[in-house]
C-alpha positions as MATLAB code, in Angstrom:
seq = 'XXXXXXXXXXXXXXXXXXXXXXXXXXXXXXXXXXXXXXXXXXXXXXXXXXXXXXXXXXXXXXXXXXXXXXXXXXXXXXXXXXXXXXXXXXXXXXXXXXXXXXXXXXXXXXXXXXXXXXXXXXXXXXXXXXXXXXXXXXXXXXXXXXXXXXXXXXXXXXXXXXXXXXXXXXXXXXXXXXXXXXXXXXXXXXXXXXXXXXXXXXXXXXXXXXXXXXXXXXXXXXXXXXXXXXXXXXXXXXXXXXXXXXXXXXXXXXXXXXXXXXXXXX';
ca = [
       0.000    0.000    0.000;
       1.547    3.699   -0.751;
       2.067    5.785    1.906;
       2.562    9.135    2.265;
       6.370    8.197    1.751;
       6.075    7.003   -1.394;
       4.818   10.712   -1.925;
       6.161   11.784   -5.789;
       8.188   14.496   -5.989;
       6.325   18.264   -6.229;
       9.534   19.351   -7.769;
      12.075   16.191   -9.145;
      14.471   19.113   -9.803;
      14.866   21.250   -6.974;
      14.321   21.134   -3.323;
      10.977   22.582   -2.489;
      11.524   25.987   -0.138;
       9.871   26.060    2.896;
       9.556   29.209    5.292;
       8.859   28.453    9.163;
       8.859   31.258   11.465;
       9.150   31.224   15.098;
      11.482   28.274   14.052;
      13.026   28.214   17.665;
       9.421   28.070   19.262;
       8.101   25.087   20.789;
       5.581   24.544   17.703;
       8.455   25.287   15.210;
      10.817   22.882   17.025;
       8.396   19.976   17.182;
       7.494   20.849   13.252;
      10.614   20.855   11.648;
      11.598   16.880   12.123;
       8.349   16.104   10.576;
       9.179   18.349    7.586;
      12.362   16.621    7.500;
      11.893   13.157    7.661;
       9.330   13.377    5.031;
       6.060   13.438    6.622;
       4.799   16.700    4.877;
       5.831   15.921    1.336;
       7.370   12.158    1.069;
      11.001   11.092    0.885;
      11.500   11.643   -2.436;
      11.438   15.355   -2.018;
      14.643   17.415   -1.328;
      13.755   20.265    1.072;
      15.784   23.710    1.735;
      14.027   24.791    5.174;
      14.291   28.895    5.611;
      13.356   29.377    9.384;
      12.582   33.145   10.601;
      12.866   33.804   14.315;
      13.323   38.005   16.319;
      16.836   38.912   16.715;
      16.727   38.226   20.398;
      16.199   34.110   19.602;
      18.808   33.811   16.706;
      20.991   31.712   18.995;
      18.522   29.410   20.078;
      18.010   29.676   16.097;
      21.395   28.614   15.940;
      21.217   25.701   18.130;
      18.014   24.164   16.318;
      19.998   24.760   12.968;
      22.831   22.551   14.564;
      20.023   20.046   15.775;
      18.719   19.449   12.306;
      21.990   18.997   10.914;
      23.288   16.168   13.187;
      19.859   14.380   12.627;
      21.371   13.931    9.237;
      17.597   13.781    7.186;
      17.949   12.516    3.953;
      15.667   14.898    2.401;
      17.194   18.112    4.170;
      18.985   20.120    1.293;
      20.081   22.818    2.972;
      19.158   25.777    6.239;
      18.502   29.066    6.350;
      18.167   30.634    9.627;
      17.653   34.434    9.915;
      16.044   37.552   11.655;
      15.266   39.002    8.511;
      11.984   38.165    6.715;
      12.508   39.051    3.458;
      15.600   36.952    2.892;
      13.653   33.913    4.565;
      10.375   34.343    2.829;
      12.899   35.058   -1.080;
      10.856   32.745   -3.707;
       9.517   30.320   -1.099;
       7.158   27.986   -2.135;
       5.278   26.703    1.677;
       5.250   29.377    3.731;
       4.499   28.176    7.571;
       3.447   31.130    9.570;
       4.134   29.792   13.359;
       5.905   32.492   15.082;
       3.224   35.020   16.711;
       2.359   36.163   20.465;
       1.304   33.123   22.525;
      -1.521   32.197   24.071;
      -1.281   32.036   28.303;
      -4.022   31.143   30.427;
      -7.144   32.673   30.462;
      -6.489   34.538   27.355;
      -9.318   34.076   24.302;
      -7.416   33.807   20.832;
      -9.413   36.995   19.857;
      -7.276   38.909   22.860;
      -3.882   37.952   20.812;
      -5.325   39.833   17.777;
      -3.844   43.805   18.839;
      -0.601   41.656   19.381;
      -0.402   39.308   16.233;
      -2.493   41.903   13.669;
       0.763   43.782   12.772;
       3.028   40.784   12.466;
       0.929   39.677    9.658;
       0.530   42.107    7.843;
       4.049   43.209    7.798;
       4.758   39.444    6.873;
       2.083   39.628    4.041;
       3.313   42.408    2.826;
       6.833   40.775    2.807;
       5.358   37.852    1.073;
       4.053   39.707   -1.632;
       7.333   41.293   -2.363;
       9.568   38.161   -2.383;
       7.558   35.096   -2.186;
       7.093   32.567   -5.032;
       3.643   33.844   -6.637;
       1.885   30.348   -6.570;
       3.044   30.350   -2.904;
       1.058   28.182   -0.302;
       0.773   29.586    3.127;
      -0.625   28.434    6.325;
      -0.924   30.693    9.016;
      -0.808   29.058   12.510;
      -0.489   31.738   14.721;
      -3.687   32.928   16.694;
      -5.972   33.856   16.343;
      -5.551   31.792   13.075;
      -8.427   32.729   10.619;
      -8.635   36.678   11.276;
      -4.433   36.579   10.502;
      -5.084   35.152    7.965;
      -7.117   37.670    6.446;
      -5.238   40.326    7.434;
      -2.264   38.562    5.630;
      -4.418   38.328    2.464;
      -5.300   41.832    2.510;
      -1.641   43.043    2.319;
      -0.877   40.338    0.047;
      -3.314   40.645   -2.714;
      -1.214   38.835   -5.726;
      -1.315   35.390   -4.183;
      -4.591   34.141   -4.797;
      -6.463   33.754   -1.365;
      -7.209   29.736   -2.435;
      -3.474   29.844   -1.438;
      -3.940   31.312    2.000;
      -5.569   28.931    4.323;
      -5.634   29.043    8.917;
      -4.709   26.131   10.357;
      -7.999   24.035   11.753;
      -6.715   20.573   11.339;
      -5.907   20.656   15.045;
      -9.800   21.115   15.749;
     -10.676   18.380   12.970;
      -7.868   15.905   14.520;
      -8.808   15.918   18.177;
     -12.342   15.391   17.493;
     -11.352   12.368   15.180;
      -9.557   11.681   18.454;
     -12.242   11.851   20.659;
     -14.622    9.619   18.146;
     -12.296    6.981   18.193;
     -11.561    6.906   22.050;
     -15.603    6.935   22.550;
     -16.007    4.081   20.558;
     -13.545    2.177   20.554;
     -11.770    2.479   17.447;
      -8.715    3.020   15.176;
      -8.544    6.789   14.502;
      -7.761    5.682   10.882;
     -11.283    4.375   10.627;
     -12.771    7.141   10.839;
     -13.800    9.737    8.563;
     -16.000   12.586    7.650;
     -15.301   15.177   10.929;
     -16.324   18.526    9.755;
     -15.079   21.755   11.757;
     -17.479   24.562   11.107;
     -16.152   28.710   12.023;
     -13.483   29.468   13.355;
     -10.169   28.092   15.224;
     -11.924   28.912   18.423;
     -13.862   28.437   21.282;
     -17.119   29.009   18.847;
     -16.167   26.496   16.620;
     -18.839   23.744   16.325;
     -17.096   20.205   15.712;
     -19.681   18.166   13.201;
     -19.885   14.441   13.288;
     -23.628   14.208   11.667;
     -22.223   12.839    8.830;
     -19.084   10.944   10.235;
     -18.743    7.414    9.258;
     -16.564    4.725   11.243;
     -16.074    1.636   10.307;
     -17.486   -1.412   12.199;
     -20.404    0.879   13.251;
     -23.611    0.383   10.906;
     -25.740    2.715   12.944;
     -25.273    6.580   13.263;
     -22.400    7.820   14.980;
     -24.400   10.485   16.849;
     -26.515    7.603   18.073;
     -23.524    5.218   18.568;
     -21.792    7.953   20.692;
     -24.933    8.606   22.860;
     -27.525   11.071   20.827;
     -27.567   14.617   19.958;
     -27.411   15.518   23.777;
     -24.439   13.628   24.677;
     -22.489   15.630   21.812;
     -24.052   19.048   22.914;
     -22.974   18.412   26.958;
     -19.862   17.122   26.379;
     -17.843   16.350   23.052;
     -18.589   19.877   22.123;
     -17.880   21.813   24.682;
     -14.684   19.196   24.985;
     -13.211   20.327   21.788;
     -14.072   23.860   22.238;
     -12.004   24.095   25.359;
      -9.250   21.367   24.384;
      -6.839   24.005   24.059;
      -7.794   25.676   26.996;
      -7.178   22.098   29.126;
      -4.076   21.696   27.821;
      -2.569   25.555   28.822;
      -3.667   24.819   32.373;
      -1.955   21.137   31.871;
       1.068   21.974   30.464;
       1.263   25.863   31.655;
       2.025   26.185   28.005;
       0.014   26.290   25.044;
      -0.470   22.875   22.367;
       2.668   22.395   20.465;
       3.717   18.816   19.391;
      -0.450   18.889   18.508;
      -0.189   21.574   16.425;
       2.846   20.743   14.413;
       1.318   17.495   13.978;
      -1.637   19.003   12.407;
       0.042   21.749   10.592;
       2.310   18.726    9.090;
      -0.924   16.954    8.030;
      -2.819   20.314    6.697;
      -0.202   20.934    4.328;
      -0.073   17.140    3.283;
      -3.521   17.090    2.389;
      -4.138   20.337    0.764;
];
């Protein structure tokens, strides 16, 4: 069976460019070995990683650029590792938009907004300038969706089908909580839909889930219309919440997983 391995090539010729900023962070340094061993885009694809981090973290830059070159991936071309954006973002073709303000406790996403709203626009702006035209970007940095447009706003040559917010991380832990409910492989399940935003307003959809083994409805399987209202809701709404006042930090290795998988998929 092919794999994502197994993945051809985007571009047999050249290694593919991808920008990751806040490289150093805890998202960027969980991210980058899945880039590199060929999760995002298979092992037959060379990759030349540009990572973007402020001025004050270029040595812990430095020490993640060291990290990734004594894993010794196969696919890792070459590193970048800089303070200045438009030299990272120069004729990139992925564009991973980590590095923003973080989230601490008892902060909504829409309170990082006066924080983040600058850093994307300065970044789209930078994009437009420098960035490969047929660039794909994902902006992970909350709060996700409203960066996101501000990016596209100052960005206005790269079509906005190329600009997406990451909500695979909403979509993934309620495949997660399906699966622990019932019993079952998370690979058997499909058909999770995330409706609005990367938030706690979000509404995670299984009406038209499917797992297999399970003939009947999944909302009835996983206890009616009630039981996903009261609790697997309100669960995945607050997920990220749970884990800041877990950890005392926000969702990282979760995140990078999904980011990984968003740009896989898209």
């Amino acid at each position: 069976m092919e794999t994502m391995f197994d993945a051809e090539p985007i571009f047999p010729d050249r290694p593919i460019r991808v920008a990751v900023t806040g490289a150093a962070g805890q998202i960027g340094y969980a991210l980058l070995p899945l880039i590199c061993t060929g999760r995002m885009f298979g092992m037959s694809q060379k990759v030349s990683l540009h990572l973007l981090e402020i001025t004050p973290a270029l040595t812990a830059l430095s020490g993640v650029a060291m990290e990734l070159e004594d894993c010794a991936f196969p696919v890792l071309e070459s590193i970048l590792a800089t303070d200045d954006a438009a030299e990272c973002f120069k004729d990139v073709d992925v564009a991973m938009l980590v590095g923003s303000f973080p989230r601490k406790a008892g902060m909504e996403r829409k309170e990082l907004l006066s924080k983040n709203g600058a850093i994307f626009q300065s970044q789209g702006e930078i994009l437009e300038a420098v960035a490969s035209k047929d660039v794909k970007i994902v902006i992970v940095g909350n709060p996700a969706n409203t960066n996101a447009l501000i990016l596209s706003y100052f960005a206005k040559s790269i079509p906005v089908q190329n600009i997406s917010a990451l909500t695979r991380l909403d979509h993934n832990r309620t495949v997660g909580f399906v699966a622990k409910k019932l019993g079952a492989s998370v690979n058997n399940v499909e058909g999770v839909i995330i409706w609005g935003n990367h938030s706690s307003t979000q509404y995670p959809d299984v009406s038209n889930a499917k797992v297999k083994g399970f003939n009947q409805s999944i909302v009835e399987a996983m206890g009616g219309v009630e039981y996903l209202e009261e609790a697997m809701i309100p669960f995945i709404q607050g997920r990220g919440a749970s884990i800041i006042a877990a950890r005392k930090l926000s969702s990282a290795m979760s995140a990078a997983n999904a980011a990984c998988d968003h740009v896989r998929d898209w």
